[in-house]
Amino acid sequence: MAHYTGPRVRISRRFKTPIFGPSKYLERRQYGPGVHGPKARRKVTEYALGLIEKQKLRYYYGLQERQFRGVYEKALRRRGVTGEQMLQLLECRLDNVVYHLGFAPTRPAARQMVTHGHIRVNGRKVNIPSYTLKVNDEIEVRNHNVSRQMATRNLEMSTSRAVPDWLALEKDNFKGRVMRIPTRDEIQPIANEQAVVEFYSR
């Protein structure tokens, strides 16, 4: 499945949010990209606000529109608050969990690790980044020199990032486990998920 490979700082500046992580350019230029960026913009409509929030989440998790719409429709069929269910589905994606555990420095890098076969789930190779993990699922870096060396380097780089409480990491064994489904407060999304739900429900 294709994913966004274009300029990232430009996207972050468009939404005035560090979608792809901290950026010195975003801090320096806190306005939209292009020659008209610093100028005042027209009033944003409700539809545009919903679109902006949806795009923020989509870029943040690295999904194409069709994939993201599929996540929303799956959340819609679940019991509970649709917005919260959608965020939980996004957080429990395999590539996102690999990133949270520190096996990869970014979500795109985590996606690449999964697609290249470096990750196993419950002892079996899974090369689908969108694979939805469940409680007690065990994530492990493949027992291979290249895979373990890559994970070791990434774990050393990610020491400043805390592993979420809903995950457990066995750093020495290159393993992680989903202890429970994250709550809305633990996810702390960069966008208003309710605006996304309202955008799709029009």
CSV table of C-alpha atoms in Angstrom, one decimal:
chain,number,residue,atom,x,y,z
A,1,MET,CA,0.0,0.0,0.0
A,2,ALA,CA,1.3,3.4,-1.0
A,3,HIS,CA,2.1,6.0,1.7
A,4,TYR,CA,3.0,9.7,1.8
A,5,THR,CA,6.7,10.4,0.8
A,6,GLY,CA,6.5,14.1,0.0
A,7,PRO,CA,7.8,17.1,2.0
A,8,ARG,CA,7.0,16.7,5.7
A,9,VAL,CA,7.8,20.1,7.1
A,10,ARG,CA,5.5,21.6,4.5
A,11,ILE,CA,2.6,19.5,5.8
A,12,SER,CA,3.4,20.3,9.4
A,13,ARG,CA,3.5,24.1,8.6
A,14,ARG,CA,0.2,23.8,6.7
A,15,PHE,CA,-1.5,22.5,9.8
A,16,LYS,CA,0.7,24.4,12.3
A,17,THR,CA,1.3,21.1,14.1
A,18,PRO,CA,4.5,19.0,14.4
A,19,ILE,CA,2.8,16.0,12.7
A,20,PHE,CA,6.1,14.3,11.9
A,21,GLY,CA,7.9,15.2,15.1
A,22,PRO,CA,9.7,18.4,16.3
A,23,SER,CA,11.1,20.6,13.6
A,24,LYS,CA,13.3,23.7,13.9
A,25,TYR,CA,11.8,25.0,10.6
A,26,LEU,CA,8.3,24.8,12.1
A,27,GLU,CA,9.4,26.6,15.2
A,28,ARG,CA,11.0,29.4,13.1
A,29,ARG,CA,8.2,29.7,10.6
A,30,GLN,CA,4.9,29.4,12.5
A,31,TYR,CA,2.7,30.1,9.4
A,32,GLY,CA,1.6,28.2,6.3
A,33,PRO,CA,4.0,27.3,3.5
A,34,GLY,CA,4.2,29.3,0.2
A,35,VAL,CA,4.4,33.0,-0.6
A,36,HIS,CA,0.9,33.6,0.9
A,37,GLY,CA,1.6,31.8,4.1
A,38,PRO,CA,2.3,34.8,6.4
A,39,LYS,CA,-0.8,36.6,5.1
A,40,ALA,CA,-4.2,36.4,6.9
A,41,ARG,CA,-6.5,33.7,5.6
A,42,ARG,CA,-10.2,33.7,5.0
A,43,LYS,CA,-12.5,32.3,7.6
A,44,VAL,CA,-12.4,28.5,7.8
A,45,THR,CA,-15.8,26.7,7.4
A,46,GLU,CA,-16.9,23.8,9.6
A,47,TYR,CA,-16.3,21.4,6.6
A,48,ALA,CA,-12.8,22.7,6.2
A,49,LEU,CA,-12.1,22.3,10.0
A,50,GLY,CA,-13.3,18.7,9.9
A,51,LEU,CA,-11.1,18.1,6.8
A,52,ILE,CA,-8.1,19.6,8.5
A,53,GLU,CA,-8.5,17.4,11.6
A,54,LYS,CA,-8.9,14.3,9.5
A,55,GLN,CA,-5.8,15.1,7.4
A,56,LYS,CA,-3.8,15.6,10.6
A,57,LEU,CA,-4.6,12.2,11.9
A,58,ARG,CA,-4.1,10.6,8.5
A,59,TYR,CA,-0.6,12.0,8.0
A,60,TYR,CA,0.3,11.3,11.7
A,61,TYR,CA,-0.4,7.6,11.3
A,62,GLY,CA,0.7,7.4,7.7
A,63,LEU,CA,-2.5,6.2,6.1
A,64,GLN,CA,-4.0,6.8,2.7
A,65,GLU,CA,-7.5,8.1,2.5
A,66,ARG,CA,-9.1,4.7,1.7
A,67,GLN,CA,-7.3,3.1,4.6
A,68,PHE,CA,-8.3,5.8,7.0
A,69,ARG,CA,-11.9,5.7,5.9
A,70,GLY,CA,-11.8,1.9,6.5
A,71,VAL,CA,-10.7,2.5,10.1
A,72,TYR,CA,-13.5,4.9,10.6
A,73,GLU,CA,-16.1,2.5,9.3
A,74,LYS,CA,-14.7,-0.3,11.4
A,75,ALA,CA,-14.9,2.0,14.5
A,76,LEU,CA,-18.5,2.9,13.6
A,77,ARG,CA,-19.5,-0.8,13.8
A,78,ARG,CA,-18.0,-1.1,17.3
A,79,ARG,CA,-19.7,-0.4,20.6
A,80,GLY,CA,-18.8,2.8,22.4
A,81,VAL,CA,-17.8,6.3,21.3
A,82,THR,CA,-16.8,6.2,17.6
A,83,GLY,CA,-14.0,8.7,17.9
A,84,GLU,CA,-12.4,6.8,20.8
A,85,GLN,CA,-12.8,3.5,19.0
A,86,MET,CA,-11.1,5.0,15.9
A,87,LEU,CA,-8.1,6.2,17.9
A,88,GLN,CA,-7.8,2.8,19.6
A,89,LEU,CA,-7.7,1.0,16.3
A,90,LEU,CA,-5.1,3.4,15.0
A,91,GLU,CA,-2.9,3.0,18.2
A,92,CYS,CA,-3.1,-0.8,18.0
A,93,ARG,CA,-1.8,-1.0,14.5
A,94,LEU,CA,1.4,-3.1,14.4
A,95,ASP,CA,3.6,-0.4,12.9
A,96,ASN,CA,2.5,2.1,15.5
A,97,VAL,CA,3.2,-0.3,18.4
A,98,VAL,CA,6.6,-1.1,16.9
A,99,TYR,CA,7.3,2.6,17.0
A,100,HIS,CA,6.0,3.0,20.6
A,101,LEU,CA,8.2,0.2,21.8
A,102,GLY,CA,11.3,1.9,20.4
A,103,PHE,CA,12.2,-0.7,17.8
A,104,ALA,CA,12.0,2.0,15.1
A,105,PRO,CA,12.8,5.7,15.3
A,106,THR,CA,9.7,6.8,13.3
A,107,ARG,CA,6.4,5.4,12.2
A,108,PRO,CA,7.5,5.2,8.5
A,109,ALA,CA,10.6,3.3,9.7
A,110,ALA,CA,8.4,1.0,11.8
A,111,ARG,CA,6.3,0.3,8.7
A,112,GLN,CA,9.4,-0.6,6.8
A,113,MET,CA,10.6,-2.9,9.5
A,114,VAL,CA,7.3,-4.7,9.4
A,115,THR,CA,7.0,-5.0,5.6
A,116,HIS,CA,10.6,-6.3,5.4
A,117,GLY,CA,9.8,-9.1,7.8
A,118,HIS,CA,11.8,-8.0,10.8
A,119,ILE,CA,8.9,-8.3,13.2
A,120,ARG,CA,7.0,-11.4,14.6
A,121,VAL,CA,3.7,-11.5,16.4
A,122,ASN,CA,3.1,-14.4,18.8
A,123,GLY,CA,6.0,-16.2,17.1
A,124,ARG,CA,4.8,-15.8,13.5
A,125,LYS,CA,6.1,-13.4,10.9
A,126,VAL,CA,3.6,-10.6,10.2
A,127,ASN,CA,4.5,-8.2,7.3
A,128,ILE,CA,1.3,-6.2,7.3
A,129,PRO,CA,1.7,-2.8,9.0
A,130,SER,CA,-2.1,-2.4,9.5
A,131,TYR,CA,-2.3,-5.6,11.5
A,132,THR,CA,-4.5,-4.9,14.5
A,133,LEU,CA,-3.0,-6.2,17.8
A,134,LYS,CA,-5.0,-7.5,20.7
A,135,VAL,CA,-4.5,-7.7,24.4
A,136,ASN,CA,-1.7,-10.2,25.3
A,137,ASP,CA,-0.2,-10.2,21.8
A,138,GLU,CA,3.6,-10.5,21.9
A,139,ILE,CA,5.7,-8.5,19.5
A,140,GLU,CA,9.2,-9.6,18.9
A,141,VAL,CA,12.1,-8.6,16.6
A,142,ARG,CA,13.2,-11.5,14.5
A,143,ASN,CA,16.1,-13.5,15.8
A,144,HIS,CA,18.5,-12.5,13.1
A,145,ASN,CA,21.7,-10.4,13.2
A,146,VAL,CA,20.5,-7.7,10.8
A,147,SER,CA,17.1,-7.4,12.6
A,148,ARG,CA,18.6,-7.3,16.1
A,149,GLN,CA,21.4,-4.9,15.2
A,150,MET,CA,18.8,-2.5,13.7
A,151,ALA,CA,16.6,-2.8,16.8
A,152,THR,CA,19.5,-2.3,19.2
A,153,ARG,CA,20.5,0.9,17.4
A,154,ASN,CA,16.9,2.2,17.3
A,155,LEU,CA,16.4,1.4,21.0
A,156,GLU,CA,19.4,3.4,21.9
A,157,MET,CA,18.1,6.3,19.9
A,158,SER,CA,14.6,6.2,21.4
A,159,THR,CA,15.7,6.4,25.1
A,160,SER,CA,14.1,9.8,25.4
A,161,ARG,CA,10.7,8.4,24.4
A,162,ALA,CA,8.8,6.7,27.2
A,163,VAL,CA,7.0,3.4,26.4
A,164,PRO,CA,3.3,3.9,27.0
A,165,ASP,CA,1.8,2.3,30.1
A,166,TRP,CA,-0.5,0.0,28.0
A,167,LEU,CA,2.6,-1.7,26.5
A,168,ALA,CA,5.3,-3.7,28.2
A,169,LEU,CA,8.9,-3.8,26.8
A,170,GLU,CA,11.5,-6.5,27.5
A,171,LYS,CA,14.4,-4.6,26.1
A,172,ASP,CA,17.0,-7.3,26.5
A,173,ASN,CA,14.8,-9.9,24.8
A,174,PHE,CA,13.7,-7.5,22.0
A,175,LYS,CA,10.1,-8.2,23.0
A,176,GLY,CA,7.0,-6.2,23.8
A,177,ARG,CA,3.5,-7.1,24.8
A,178,VAL,CA,0.1,-5.4,24.6
A,179,MET,CA,-1.1,-5.3,28.2
A,180,ARG,CA,-4.4,-3.5,27.5
A,181,ILE,CA,-6.2,-1.3,25.1
A,182,PRO,CA,-5.2,2.4,25.6
A,183,THR,CA,-7.7,4.8,27.0
A,184,ARG,CA,-8.6,8.1,25.3
A,185,ASP,CA,-6.5,10.1,27.9
A,186,GLU,CA,-3.4,7.9,27.1
A,187,ILE,CA,-3.5,8.4,23.4
A,188,GLN,CA,-3.4,12.2,23.4
A,189,PRO,CA,-4.1,12.7,19.7
A,190,ILE,CA,-2.8,15.7,17.7
A,191,ALA,CA,-6.3,16.2,16.3
A,192,ASN,CA,-9.9,16.5,17.4
A,193,GLU,CA,-11.3,13.0,16.6
A,194,GLN,CA,-14.9,14.1,17.1
A,195,ALA,CA,-14.5,16.6,14.3
A,196,VAL,CA,-13.3,13.7,12.1
A,197,VAL,CA,-16.4,11.7,13.0
A,198,GLU,CA,-18.6,14.6,12.2
A,199,PHE,CA,-16.8,15.1,8.9
A,200,TYR,CA,-17.4,11.5,7.8
A,201,SER,CA,-21.0,11.4,9.0
A,202,ARG,CA,-22.1,14.3,6.8
